[in-house]
CSV table of C-alpha atoms and ligand atoms in Angstrom, one decimal:
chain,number,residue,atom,x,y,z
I,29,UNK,CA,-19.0,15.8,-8.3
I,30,UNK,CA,-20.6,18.0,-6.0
I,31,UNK,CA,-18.5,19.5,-3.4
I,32,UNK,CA,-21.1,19.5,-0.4
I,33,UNK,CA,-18.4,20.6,2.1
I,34,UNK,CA,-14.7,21.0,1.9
I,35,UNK,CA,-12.4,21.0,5.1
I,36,UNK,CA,-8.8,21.0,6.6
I,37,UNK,CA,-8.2,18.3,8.3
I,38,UNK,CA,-4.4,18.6,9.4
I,39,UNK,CA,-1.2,18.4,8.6
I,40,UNK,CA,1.8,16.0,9.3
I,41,UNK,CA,5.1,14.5,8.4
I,42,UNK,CA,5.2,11.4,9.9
I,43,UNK,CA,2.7,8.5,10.4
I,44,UNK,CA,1.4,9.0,13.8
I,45,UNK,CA,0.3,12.5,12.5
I,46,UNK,CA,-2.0,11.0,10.1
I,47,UNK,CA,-5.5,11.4,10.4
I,48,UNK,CA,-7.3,7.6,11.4
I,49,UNK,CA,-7.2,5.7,8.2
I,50,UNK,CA,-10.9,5.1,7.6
I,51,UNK,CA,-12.4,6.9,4.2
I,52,UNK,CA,-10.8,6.6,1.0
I,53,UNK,CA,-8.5,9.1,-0.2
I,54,UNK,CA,-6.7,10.8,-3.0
I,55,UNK,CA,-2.6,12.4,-3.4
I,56,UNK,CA,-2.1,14.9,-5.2
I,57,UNK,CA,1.9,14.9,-6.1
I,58,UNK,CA,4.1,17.7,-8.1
I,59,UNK,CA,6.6,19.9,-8.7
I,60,UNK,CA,6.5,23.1,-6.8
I,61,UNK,CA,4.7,25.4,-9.0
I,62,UNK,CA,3.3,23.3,-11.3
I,63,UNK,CA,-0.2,24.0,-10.5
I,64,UNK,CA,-0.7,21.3,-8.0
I,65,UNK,CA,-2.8,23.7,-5.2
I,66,UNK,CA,-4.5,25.6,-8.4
I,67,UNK,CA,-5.7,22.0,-9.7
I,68,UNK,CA,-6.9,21.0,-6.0
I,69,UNK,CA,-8.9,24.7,-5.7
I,70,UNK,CA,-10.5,24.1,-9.5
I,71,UNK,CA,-11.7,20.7,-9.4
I,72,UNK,CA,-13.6,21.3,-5.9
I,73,UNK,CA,-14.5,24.5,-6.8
I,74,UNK,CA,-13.4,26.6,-3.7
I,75,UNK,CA,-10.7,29.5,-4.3
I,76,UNK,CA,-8.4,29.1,-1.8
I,77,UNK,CA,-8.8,26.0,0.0
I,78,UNK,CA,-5.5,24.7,-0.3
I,79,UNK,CA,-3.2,27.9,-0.2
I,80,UNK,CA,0.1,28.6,-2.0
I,81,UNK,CA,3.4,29.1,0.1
I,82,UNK,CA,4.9,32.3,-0.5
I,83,UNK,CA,8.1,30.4,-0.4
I,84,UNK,CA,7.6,27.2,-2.8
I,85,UNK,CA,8.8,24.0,-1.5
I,86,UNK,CA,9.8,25.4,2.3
I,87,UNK,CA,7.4,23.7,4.0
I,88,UNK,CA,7.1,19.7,3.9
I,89,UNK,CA,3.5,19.4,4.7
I,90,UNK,CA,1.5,16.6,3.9
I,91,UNK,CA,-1.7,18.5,4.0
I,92,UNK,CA,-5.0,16.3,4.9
I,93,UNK,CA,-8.2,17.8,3.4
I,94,UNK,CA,-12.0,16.1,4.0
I,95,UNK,CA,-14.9,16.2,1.2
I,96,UNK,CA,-18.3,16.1,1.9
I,97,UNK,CA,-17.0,13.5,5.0
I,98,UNK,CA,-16.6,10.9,2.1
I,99,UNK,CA,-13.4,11.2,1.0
I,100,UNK,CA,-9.9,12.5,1.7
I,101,UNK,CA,-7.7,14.6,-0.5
I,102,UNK,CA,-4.0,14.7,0.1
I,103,UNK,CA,-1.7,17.5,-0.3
I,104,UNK,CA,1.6,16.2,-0.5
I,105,UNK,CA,4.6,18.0,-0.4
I,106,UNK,CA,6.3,20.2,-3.7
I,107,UNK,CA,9.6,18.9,-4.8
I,108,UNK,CA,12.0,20.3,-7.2
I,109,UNK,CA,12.3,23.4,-6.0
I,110,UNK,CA,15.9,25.0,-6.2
I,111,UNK,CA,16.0,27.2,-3.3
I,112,UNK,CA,15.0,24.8,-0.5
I,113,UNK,CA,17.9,23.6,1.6
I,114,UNK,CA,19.6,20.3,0.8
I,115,UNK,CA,18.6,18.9,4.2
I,116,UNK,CA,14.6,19.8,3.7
I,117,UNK,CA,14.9,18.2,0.0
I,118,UNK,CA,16.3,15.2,1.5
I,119,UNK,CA,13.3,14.5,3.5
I,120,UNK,CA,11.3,14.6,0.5
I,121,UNK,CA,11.7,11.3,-1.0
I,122,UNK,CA,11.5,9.2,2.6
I,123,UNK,CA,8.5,10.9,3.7
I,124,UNK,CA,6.6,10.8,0.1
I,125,UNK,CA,7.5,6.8,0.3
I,126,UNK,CA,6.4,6.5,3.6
I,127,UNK,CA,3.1,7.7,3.1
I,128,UNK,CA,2.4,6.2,0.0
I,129,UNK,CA,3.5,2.1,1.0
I,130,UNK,CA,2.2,2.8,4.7
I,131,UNK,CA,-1.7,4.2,3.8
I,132,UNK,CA,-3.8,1.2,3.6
I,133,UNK,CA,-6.6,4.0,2.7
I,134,UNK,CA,-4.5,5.4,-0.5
I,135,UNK,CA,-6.7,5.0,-3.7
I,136,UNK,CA,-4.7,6.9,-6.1
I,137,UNK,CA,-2.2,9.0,-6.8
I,138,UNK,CA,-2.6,12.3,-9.1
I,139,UNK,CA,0.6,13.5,-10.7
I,140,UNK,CA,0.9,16.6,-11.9
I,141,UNK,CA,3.0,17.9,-14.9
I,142,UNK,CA,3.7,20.8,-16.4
I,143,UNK,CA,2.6,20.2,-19.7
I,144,UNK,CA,5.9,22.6,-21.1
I,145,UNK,CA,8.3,19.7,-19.2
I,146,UNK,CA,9.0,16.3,-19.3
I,147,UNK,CA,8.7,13.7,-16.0
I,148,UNK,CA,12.0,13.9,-14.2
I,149,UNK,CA,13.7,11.8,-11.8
I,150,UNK,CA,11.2,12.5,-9.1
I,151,UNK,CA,8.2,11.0,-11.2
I,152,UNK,CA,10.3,8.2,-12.2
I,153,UNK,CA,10.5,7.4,-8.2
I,154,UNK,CA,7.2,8.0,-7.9
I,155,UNK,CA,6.2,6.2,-10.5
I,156,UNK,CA,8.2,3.0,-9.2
I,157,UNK,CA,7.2,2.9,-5.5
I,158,UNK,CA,3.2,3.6,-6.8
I,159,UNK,CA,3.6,0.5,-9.3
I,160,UNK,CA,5.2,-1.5,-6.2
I,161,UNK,CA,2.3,-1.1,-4.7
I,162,UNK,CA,-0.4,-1.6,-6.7
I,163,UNK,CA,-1.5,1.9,-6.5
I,164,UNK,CA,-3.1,3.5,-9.7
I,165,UNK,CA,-1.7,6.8,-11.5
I,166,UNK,CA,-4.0,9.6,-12.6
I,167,UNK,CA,-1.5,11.7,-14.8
I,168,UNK,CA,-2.3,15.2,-15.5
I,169,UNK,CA,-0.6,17.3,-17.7
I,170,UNK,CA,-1.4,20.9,-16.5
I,171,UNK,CA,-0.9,25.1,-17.8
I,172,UNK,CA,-2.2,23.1,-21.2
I,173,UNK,CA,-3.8,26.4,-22.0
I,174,UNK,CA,0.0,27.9,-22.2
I,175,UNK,CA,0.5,26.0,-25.2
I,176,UNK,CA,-0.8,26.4,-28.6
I,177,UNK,CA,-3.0,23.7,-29.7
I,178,UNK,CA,-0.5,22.1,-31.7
I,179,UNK,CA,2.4,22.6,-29.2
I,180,UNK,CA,0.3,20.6,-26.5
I,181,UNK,CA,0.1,17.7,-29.3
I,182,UNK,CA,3.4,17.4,-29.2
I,183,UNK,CA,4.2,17.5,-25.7
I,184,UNK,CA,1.6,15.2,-24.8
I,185,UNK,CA,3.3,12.5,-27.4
I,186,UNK,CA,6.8,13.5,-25.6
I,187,UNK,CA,5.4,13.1,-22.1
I,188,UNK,CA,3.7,9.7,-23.3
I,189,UNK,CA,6.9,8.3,-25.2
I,190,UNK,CA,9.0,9.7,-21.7
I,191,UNK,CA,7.1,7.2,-19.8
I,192,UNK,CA,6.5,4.2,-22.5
I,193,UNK,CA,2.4,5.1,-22.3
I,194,UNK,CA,-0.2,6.0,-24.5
I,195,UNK,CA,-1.0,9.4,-25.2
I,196,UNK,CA,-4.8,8.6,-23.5
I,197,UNK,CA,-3.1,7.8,-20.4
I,198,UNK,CA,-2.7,11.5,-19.7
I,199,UNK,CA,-5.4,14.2,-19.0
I,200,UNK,CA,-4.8,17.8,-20.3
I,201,UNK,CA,-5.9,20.2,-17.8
I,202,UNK,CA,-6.2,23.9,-17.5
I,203,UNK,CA,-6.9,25.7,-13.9
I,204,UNK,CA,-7.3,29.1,-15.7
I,205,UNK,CA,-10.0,28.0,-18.7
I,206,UNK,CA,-11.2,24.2,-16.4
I,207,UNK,CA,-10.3,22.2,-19.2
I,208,UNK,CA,-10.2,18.5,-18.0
I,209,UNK,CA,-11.7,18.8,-15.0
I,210,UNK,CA,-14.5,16.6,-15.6
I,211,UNK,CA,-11.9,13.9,-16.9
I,212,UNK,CA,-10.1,14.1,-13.3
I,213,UNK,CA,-13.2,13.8,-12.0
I,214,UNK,CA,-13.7,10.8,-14.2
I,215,UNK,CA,-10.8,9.1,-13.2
I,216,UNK,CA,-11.2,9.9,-9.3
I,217,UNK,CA,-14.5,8.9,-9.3
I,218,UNK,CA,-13.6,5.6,-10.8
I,219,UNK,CA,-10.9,4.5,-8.6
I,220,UNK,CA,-12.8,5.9,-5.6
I,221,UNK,CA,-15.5,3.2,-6.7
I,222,UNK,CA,-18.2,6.3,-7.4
I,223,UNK,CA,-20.6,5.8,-10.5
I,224,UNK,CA,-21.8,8.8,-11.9
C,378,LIG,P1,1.8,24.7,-6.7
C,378,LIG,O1,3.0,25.2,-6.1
C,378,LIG,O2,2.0,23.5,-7.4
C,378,LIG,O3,0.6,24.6,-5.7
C,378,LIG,O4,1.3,25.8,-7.8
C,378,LIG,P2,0.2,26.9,-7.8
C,378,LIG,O5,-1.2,26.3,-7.9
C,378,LIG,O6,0.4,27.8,-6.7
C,378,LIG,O7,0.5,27.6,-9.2
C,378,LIG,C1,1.8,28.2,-9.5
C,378,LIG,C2,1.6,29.3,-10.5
C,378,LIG,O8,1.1,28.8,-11.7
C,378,LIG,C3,0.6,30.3,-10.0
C,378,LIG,O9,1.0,31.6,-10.5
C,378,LIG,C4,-0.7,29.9,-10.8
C,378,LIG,O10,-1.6,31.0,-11.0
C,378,LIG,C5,-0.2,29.4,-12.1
C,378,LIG,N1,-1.0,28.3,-12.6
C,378,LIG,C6,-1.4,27.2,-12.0
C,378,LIG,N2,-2.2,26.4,-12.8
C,378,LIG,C7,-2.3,27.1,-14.0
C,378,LIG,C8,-2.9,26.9,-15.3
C,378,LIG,O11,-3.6,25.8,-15.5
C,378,LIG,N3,-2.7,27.8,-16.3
C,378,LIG,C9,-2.0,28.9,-16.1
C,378,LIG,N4,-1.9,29.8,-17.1
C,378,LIG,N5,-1.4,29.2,-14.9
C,378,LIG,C10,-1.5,28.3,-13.9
């Protein structure tokens, strides 16, 4: 894909902060510290578009972010992340689920793993409001390049027995060496109805 231009849009937290709902668009979901801003930055090929927080997980920001005025990428917000207060990790979950059964414009979802973990309860609500919906997973399974070759073997048969799916339902992906970028690309371009 080439990136032709890459800008912010805005940020919300509620509905009637949302941009109009008009081209298609693209989550991005994680962990904080996972990778999830790395993976944005590789794949569209710009350093720093979407920035790290200094303090992980502090701010509940779905981030809105326009490509080439064809479609949207979504930030949403990092969960998981011990040191946030009880009453901003409460608002995770509503605010996730509100977005994702309320955007008639929501093509996808990407969910990001650490490829050294396995999902958690977070992915498993994820996972369950996305199939309610009809919406289609694109699982990635990130830092692979932290694991020896035969150490991402096995916890890519651990993520895929963790979730009752086939090991080729996952994409391995690296931010540091690009490996599996094109195969996100793949499957975003497929959903987003793109031929290549
Ligand atoms: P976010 O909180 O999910 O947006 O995570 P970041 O993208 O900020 O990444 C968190 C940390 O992991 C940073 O120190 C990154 O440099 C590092 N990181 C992210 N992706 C990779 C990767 O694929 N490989 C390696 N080795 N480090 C990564």
């Amino acid at each position: 894909m080439l990136i032709k231009s890459a800008t912010f849009i805005t940020s919300a937290v509620k509905p009637s902060q949302y941009p109009p709902a008009v081209l298609p668009e693209i989550a991005f979901s994680g962990r904080s510290n996972v990778g999830k801003s790395s993976l944005i930055n590789k794949i569209v090929n710009r350093k720093r578009l979407v920035k790290t927080s200094r303090t992980p997980g502090r701010t509940q920001l779905i981030n809105f972010f326009d490509f080439n005025e064809a479609f949207t990428f979504v930030d949403l917000p990092g969960y998981g992340y011990a040191r946030v207060p009880e009453a901003v990790r409460k608002k995770w979950g509503p605010m996730i689920e509100t977005y994702i059964t309320g955007r008639s414009t929501l093509k996808a979802v990407v969910m990001i793993l650490d490829i050294r973990r396995t999902p958690g309860i977070e992915e498993q609500n994820l996972t369950g409001w996305l199939g309610s919906h009809h919406i289609p997973i694109i699982r990635v399974l990130t830092k692979a390049d932290k694991l020896s070759k035969t150490k991402r073997k096995k916890q890519l048969g651990l993520n895929a027995n963790a979730l009752s799916l086939d090991e080729a339902a996952f994409v391995l992906f690296s931010a540091k060496s690009g490996m599996g970028k094109e195969a996100v690309w793949e499957a975003i371009e497929s959903v987003l109805g793109i031929s290549r």
